[in-house]
mmCIF file of C-alpha atoms and ligand atoms in Angstrom:
data_model
loop_
_atom_site.group_PDB
_atom_site.id
_atom_site.type_symbol
_atom_site.label_atom_id
_atom_site.label_comp_id
_atom_site.label_asym_id
_atom_site.label_seq_id
_atom_site.Cartn_x
_atom_site.Cartn_y
_atom_site.Cartn_z
ATOM 1 C CA MET A 1 89.397 103.705 98.065
ATOM 2 C CA PRO A 2 91.230 107.015 98.689
ATOM 3 C CA LEU A 3 95.034 107.182 99.094
ATOM 4 C CA THR A 4 96.047 105.407 102.300
ATOM 5 C CA ILE A 5 99.481 105.295 103.866
ATOM 6 C CA ALA A 6 100.248 102.887 106.691
ATOM 7 C CA ILE A 7 103.181 103.577 108.996
ATOM 8 C CA ASP A 8 103.816 101.014 111.720
ATOM 9 C CA GLY A 9 106.706 100.578 114.088
ATOM 10 C CA PRO A 10 107.791 100.309 117.706
ATOM 11 C CA VAL A 11 107.485 102.941 120.420
ATOM 12 C CA GLY A 12 109.752 105.954 120.043
ATOM 13 C CA ALA A 13 110.681 105.440 116.382
ATOM 14 C CA GLY A 14 109.398 108.955 115.688
ATOM 15 C CA LYS A 15 106.256 107.701 113.948
ATOM 16 C CA SER A 16 104.021 110.539 115.148
ATOM 17 C CA THR A 17 106.229 113.504 114.258
ATOM 18 C CA ILE A 18 107.476 111.946 111.021
ATOM 19 C CA SER A 19 103.921 110.975 110.044
ATOM 20 C CA ASP A 20 102.704 114.499 110.799
ATOM 21 C CA GLU A 21 105.299 115.974 108.469
ATOM 22 C CA VAL A 22 104.811 113.435 105.663
ATOM 23 C CA ALA A 23 101.036 113.979 105.759
ATOM 24 C CA LYS A 24 101.502 117.753 105.709
ATOM 25 C CA ARG A 25 103.722 117.583 102.625
ATOM 26 C CA LEU A 26 101.216 115.325 100.879
ATOM 27 C CA ASN A 27 98.377 117.566 102.037
ATOM 28 C CA ILE A 28 96.428 114.717 103.620
ATOM 29 C CA LEU A 29 95.210 114.089 107.181
ATOM 30 C CA HIS A 30 97.264 112.119 109.690
ATOM 31 C CA LEU A 31 95.566 109.788 112.138
ATOM 32 C CA ASP A 32 97.748 108.872 115.130
ATOM 33 C CA THR A 33 95.971 105.666 116.186
ATOM 34 C CA GLY A 34 98.098 105.310 119.337
ATOM 35 C CA ALA A 35 96.280 108.394 120.636
ATOM 36 C CA MET A 36 93.024 106.434 120.497
ATOM 37 C CA TYR A 37 94.454 103.555 122.578
ATOM 38 C CA ARG A 38 95.865 106.133 124.976
ATOM 39 C CA ALA A 39 92.383 107.652 125.352
ATOM 40 C CA VAL A 40 90.958 104.246 126.333
ATOM 41 C CA GLY A 41 93.860 103.774 128.768
ATOM 42 C CA LEU A 42 93.154 107.199 130.238
ATOM 43 C CA ALA A 43 89.452 106.353 130.564
ATOM 44 C CA ALA A 44 90.393 103.293 132.630
ATOM 45 C CA LEU A 45 92.709 105.315 134.887
ATOM 46 C CA GLU A 46 90.118 108.060 135.380
ATOM 47 C CA ASN A 47 87.482 105.496 136.288
ATOM 48 C CA GLY A 48 89.777 103.847 138.841
ATOM 49 C CA ILE A 49 89.994 100.690 136.716
ATOM 50 C CA ASP A 50 93.257 98.745 136.605
ATOM 51 C CA PRO A 51 94.224 98.699 132.871
ATOM 52 C CA MET A 52 95.408 95.097 133.356
ATOM 53 C CA ASP A 53 91.859 94.068 134.364
ATOM 54 C CA GLU A 54 90.461 92.938 131.005
ATOM 55 C CA GLU A 55 86.957 92.269 132.244
ATOM 56 C CA LYS A 56 86.498 95.694 133.794
ATOM 57 C CA VAL A 57 88.104 97.565 130.866
ATOM 58 C CA CYS A 58 85.888 95.733 128.368
ATOM 59 C CA ARG A 59 82.782 96.358 130.447
ATOM 60 C CA MET A 60 83.660 100.048 130.555
ATOM 61 C CA CYS A 61 83.822 100.035 126.716
ATOM 62 C CA GLU A 62 80.565 98.070 126.353
ATOM 63 C CA VAL A 63 78.620 100.503 128.484
ATOM 64 C CA GLY A 64 79.958 103.447 126.459
ATOM 65 C CA GLY A 65 82.372 104.666 129.126
ATOM 66 C CA ALA A 66 85.208 105.117 126.633
ATOM 67 C CA ASN A 67 83.825 106.703 123.502
ATOM 68 C CA VAL A 68 86.871 107.703 121.525
ATOM 69 C CA ASP A 69 86.682 109.947 118.530
ATOM 70 C CA VAL A 70 88.933 112.187 116.527
ATOM 71 C CA ARG A 71 88.324 115.480 114.821
ATOM 72 C CA TYR A 72 90.595 117.885 113.039
ATOM 73 C CA GLN A 73 91.230 121.528 113.862
ATOM 74 C CA ASP A 74 93.316 123.384 111.277
ATOM 75 C CA GLY A 75 94.519 120.000 110.012
ATOM 76 C CA LYS A 76 95.660 118.937 113.493
ATOM 77 C CA GLN A 77 94.254 115.881 115.267
ATOM 78 C CA VAL A 78 92.142 116.469 118.358
ATOM 79 C CA THR A 79 91.487 113.274 120.329
ATOM 80 C CA LEU A 80 88.187 113.137 122.158
ATOM 81 C CA LEU A 81 87.177 110.942 125.068
ATOM 82 C CA ASN A 82 83.438 111.068 125.681
ATOM 83 C CA GLY A 83 83.386 114.377 123.811
ATOM 84 C CA ARG A 84 86.218 115.912 125.887
ATOM 85 C CA ASP A 85 89.519 117.004 124.324
ATOM 86 C CA VAL A 86 92.168 114.755 125.904
ATOM 87 C CA SER A 87 94.968 115.482 123.394
ATOM 88 C CA SER A 88 97.346 116.625 126.168
ATOM 89 C CA ALA A 89 96.127 114.385 128.987
ATOM 90 C CA ILE A 90 96.995 111.220 127.003
ATOM 91 C CA ARG A 91 100.668 112.211 126.643
ATOM 92 C CA THR A 92 101.868 111.004 130.045
ATOM 93 C CA GLN A 93 104.002 107.897 130.690
ATOM 94 C CA GLU A 94 101.116 106.574 132.784
ATOM 95 C CA ALA A 95 98.585 106.896 129.940
ATOM 96 C CA GLY A 96 101.131 105.256 127.592
ATOM 97 C CA GLY A 97 101.505 102.289 129.925
ATOM 98 C CA ALA A 98 97.729 102.006 130.305
ATOM 99 C CA ALA A 99 97.350 102.162 126.494
ATOM 100 C CA SER A 100 99.817 99.328 126.042
ATOM 101 C CA ALA A 101 97.780 97.221 128.518
ATOM 102 C CA VAL A 102 94.293 97.932 127.116
ATOM 103 C CA SER A 103 95.465 97.505 123.520
ATOM 104 C CA ARG A 104 95.698 93.757 124.226
ATOM 105 C CA TYR A 105 91.923 93.343 124.494
ATOM 106 C CA VAL A 106 89.675 92.252 121.583
ATOM 107 C CA ALA A 107 86.807 94.554 122.556
ATOM 108 C CA VAL A 108 89.098 97.581 122.623
ATOM 109 C CA ARG A 109 90.855 96.747 119.358
ATOM 110 C CA SER A 110 87.712 95.975 117.382
ATOM 111 C CA MET A 111 86.041 99.181 118.574
ATOM 112 C CA LEU A 112 89.018 101.337 117.547
ATOM 113 C CA VAL A 113 89.942 99.476 114.329
ATOM 114 C CA ARG A 114 86.370 99.924 113.043
ATOM 115 C CA ARG A 115 86.525 103.670 113.643
ATOM 116 C CA GLN A 116 89.958 103.929 111.986
ATOM 117 C CA GLN A 117 88.739 102.068 108.892
ATOM 118 C CA GLU A 118 85.656 104.300 108.642
ATOM 119 C CA MET A 119 87.824 107.404 108.735
ATOM 120 C CA ALA A 120 90.249 106.101 106.099
ATOM 121 C CA GLN A 121 87.363 105.387 103.752
ATOM 122 C CA GLN A 122 86.197 108.970 103.840
ATOM 123 C CA GLN A 123 89.342 110.825 102.748
ATOM 124 C CA PRO A 124 92.983 110.307 101.783
ATOM 125 C CA MET A 125 94.851 109.595 105.011
ATOM 126 C CA LEU A 126 98.085 108.567 106.611
ATOM 127 C CA LEU A 127 97.603 106.309 109.631
ATOM 128 C CA ASP A 128 100.355 105.414 112.060
ATOM 129 C CA GLY A 129 100.257 102.694 114.683
ATOM 130 C CA ARG A 130 101.207 99.054 115.189
ATOM 131 C CA ASP A 131 98.711 97.121 113.058
ATOM 132 C CA ILE A 132 97.830 99.523 110.239
ATOM 133 C CA GLY A 133 99.515 97.605 107.406
ATOM 134 C CA THR A 134 98.573 94.200 108.813
ATOM 135 C CA VAL A 135 94.992 94.677 110.081
ATOM 136 C CA VAL A 136 93.465 98.136 109.703
ATOM 137 C CA LEU A 137 94.408 98.782 106.057
ATOM 138 C CA PRO A 138 95.722 95.560 104.504
ATOM 139 C CA ASP A 139 95.237 97.172 101.058
ATOM 140 C CA ALA A 140 96.963 100.452 101.884
ATOM 141 C CA THR A 141 98.558 102.254 98.945
ATOM 142 C CA ALA A 142 101.950 102.284 100.690
ATOM 143 C CA LYS A 143 103.123 100.482 103.826
ATOM 144 C CA ILE A 144 106.140 101.498 105.823
ATOM 145 C CA PHE A 145 107.691 99.887 108.884
ATOM 146 C CA LEU A 146 109.599 102.642 110.661
ATOM 147 C CA THR A 147 112.070 101.600 113.297
ATOM 148 C CA ALA A 148 115.333 102.541 115.048
ATOM 149 C CA SER A 149 117.517 100.832 117.646
ATOM 150 C CA PRO A 150 116.164 100.788 121.247
ATOM 151 C CA GLU A 151 119.049 103.061 122.357
ATOM 152 C CA VAL A 152 118.309 105.655 119.679
ATOM 153 C CA ARG A 153 114.598 105.539 120.518
ATOM 154 C CA ALA A 154 115.271 105.878 124.258
ATOM 155 C CA ARG A 155 117.600 108.841 123.635
ATOM 156 C CA ARG A 156 114.907 110.613 121.589
ATOM 157 C CA ARG A 157 112.334 109.928 124.269
ATOM 158 C CA MET A 158 114.711 111.301 126.897
ATOM 159 C CA LEU A 159 115.118 114.561 124.947
ATOM 160 C CA GLN A 160 111.325 114.910 124.667
ATOM 161 C CA LEU A 161 110.939 114.356 128.419
ATOM 162 C CA ARG A 162 113.742 116.812 129.236
ATOM 163 C CA GLU A 163 111.921 119.499 127.239
ATOM 164 C CA LYS A 164 109.005 118.993 129.619
ATOM 165 C CA GLY A 165 111.350 119.187 132.606
ATOM 166 C CA ASP A 166 111.162 115.435 133.249
ATOM 167 C CA GLN A 167 114.530 114.140 134.540
ATOM 168 C CA THR A 168 113.863 110.374 134.343
ATOM 169 C CA PRO A 169 117.304 108.689 133.975
ATOM 170 C CA PHE A 170 118.280 107.241 130.573
ATOM 171 C CA GLU A 171 118.515 103.660 131.918
ATOM 172 C CA GLU A 172 114.951 103.855 133.169
ATOM 173 C CA ILE A 173 113.688 105.148 129.813
ATOM 174 C CA LEU A 174 115.594 102.426 127.946
ATOM 175 C CA ALA A 175 114.107 99.776 130.240
ATOM 176 C CA GLU A 176 110.643 101.208 129.555
ATOM 177 C CA VAL A 177 111.264 101.123 125.772
ATOM 178 C CA ASN A 178 112.369 97.487 125.998
ATOM 179 C CA ALA A 179 109.387 96.587 128.188
ATOM 180 C CA ARG A 180 106.964 98.251 125.750
ATOM 181 C CA ASP A 181 108.621 96.448 122.808
ATOM 182 C CA LEU A 182 108.228 93.146 124.598
ATOM 183 C CA GLN A 183 104.585 93.798 125.467
ATOM 184 C CA ASP A 184 103.725 95.075 121.964
ATOM 185 C CA THR A 185 105.474 92.257 120.078
ATOM 186 C CA THR A 186 104.435 89.328 122.251
ATOM 187 C CA ARG A 187 100.779 90.085 122.927
ATOM 188 C CA LYS A 188 98.460 87.404 121.585
ATOM 189 C CA LEU A 189 96.233 89.692 119.562
ATOM 190 C CA THR A 190 97.808 91.332 116.480
ATOM 191 C CA PRO A 191 101.289 91.756 117.924
ATOM 192 C CA LEU A 192 103.493 94.420 116.370
ATOM 193 C CA ARG A 193 105.093 92.993 113.254
ATOM 194 C CA GLN A 194 106.160 94.194 109.841
ATOM 195 C CA ALA A 195 103.591 93.422 107.125
ATOM 196 C CA GLU A 196 105.075 91.232 104.397
ATOM 197 C CA ASP A 197 104.604 93.969 101.813
ATOM 198 C CA ALA A 198 105.776 96.817 104.049
ATOM 199 C CA ILE A 199 109.058 98.568 103.324
ATOM 200 C CA LEU A 200 111.492 98.841 106.230
ATOM 201 C CA VAL A 201 112.876 102.267 107.076
ATOM 202 C CA ASP A 202 115.535 102.057 109.785
ATOM 203 C CA ALA A 203 115.959 105.612 111.061
ATOM 204 C CA SER A 204 118.799 104.844 113.520
ATOM 205 C CA ASP A 205 121.273 106.796 111.371
ATOM 206 C CA LEU A 206 118.845 109.131 109.612
ATOM 207 C CA ASP A 207 117.916 112.623 110.697
ATOM 208 C CA PHE A 208 114.359 113.941 110.578
ATOM 209 C CA GLU A 209 114.495 115.250 107.006
ATOM 210 C CA GLU A 210 116.208 112.110 105.678
ATOM 211 C CA THR A 211 113.516 109.954 107.256
ATOM 212 C CA VAL A 212 110.726 112.102 105.793
ATOM 213 C CA GLN A 213 112.364 111.919 102.353
ATOM 214 C CA ALA A 214 112.805 108.136 102.587
ATOM 215 C CA ILE A 215 109.085 107.743 103.247
ATOM 216 C CA LEU A 216 108.021 110.242 100.597
ATOM 217 C CA SER A 217 110.017 108.404 97.966
ATOM 218 C CA ILE A 218 108.387 105.095 98.941
ATOM 219 C CA VAL A 219 104.940 106.717 98.655
ATOM 220 C CA GLU A 220 105.857 108.251 95.319
ATOM 221 C CA ALA A 221 107.055 104.922 93.946
ATOM 222 C CA ARG A 222 103.739 103.320 94.956
ATOM 223 C CA HIS A 223 101.378 106.111 94.154
ATOM 224 C CA GLY A 224 103.110 108.012 91.381
HETATM 225 O O1 DC B 301 102.203 104.951 119.706
HETATM 226 P P1 DC B 301 101.761 105.124 121.132
HETATM 227 O O2 DC B 301 102.874 104.964 122.100
HETATM 228 O O3 DC B 301 100.975 106.378 121.349
HETATM 229 O O4 DC B 301 100.748 103.910 121.389
HETATM 230 C C1 DC B 301 100.234 103.634 122.663
HETATM 231 C C2 DC B 301 99.971 102.136 122.812
HETATM 232 O O5 DC B 301 98.902 101.752 121.969
HETATM 233 C C3 DC B 301 101.164 101.243 122.444
HETATM 234 O O6 DC B 301 101.649 100.559 123.572
HETATM 235 C C4 DC B 301 100.633 100.233 121.487
HETATM 236 C C5 DC B 301 99.190 100.536 121.304
HETATM 237 N N1 DC B 301 98.799 100.663 119.915
HETATM 238 C C6 DC B 301 98.293 99.562 119.282
HETATM 239 O O7 DC B 301 98.223 98.496 119.882
HETATM 240 N N2 DC B 301 97.853 99.653 118.008
HETATM 241 C C7 DC B 301 97.942 100.799 117.322
HETATM 242 N N3 DC B 301 97.502 100.843 116.061
HETATM 243 C C8 DC B 301 98.486 101.953 117.946
HETATM 244 C C9 DC B 301 98.928 101.854 119.247
#
């Protein structure tokens, strides 16, 4: 099995940007698995299906209405929904909420987990998500659980939104972070949790470079 790095953690911990950088320095591909759940959420929204309606979402997947795939362009992930590049369209709050809802369903998870495992078997990869160390790659070379306090995560999210001109108040963003945490950690199917053999990196008081270095040294210790 090629080198595999699993990075799990709650919403807003900086998993995507940190994972991107770590993968770049190790010269391996990064698969942001949340993007795949977002694509299924987006498919539901575009088809006028309530993401909370399990039966309809699963039927949409069964009939091939949400074919999610990933390809790489200059080392960067391009997320495809039914062959269409949805990399930007999945980055809205609405698509994030829909992703959180559809990620609770067995049919959705098994479809996406299978694809993630296939990809990780083909080349060395870093995967980030919620269940990588526990379900997708239980034998990953290195497992990291990346987290930060809800306030720190909400502040980072607020700065990202401000850059896009979004003026959502801090309290609202913090409430959203807490709601997503609750939904992700209490869902019946593979709730977000730290794998027993994962190493905790709490980035509350670390800057970007310190977090990247913390992860690289964990990978080095495991992989040599
Ligand atoms: O990391 P993100 O915010 O893009 O993820 C969107 C949603 O997808 C999030 O609410 C949890 C879910 N998700 C999941 O259940 N399993 C993963 N491996 C990745 C994301």
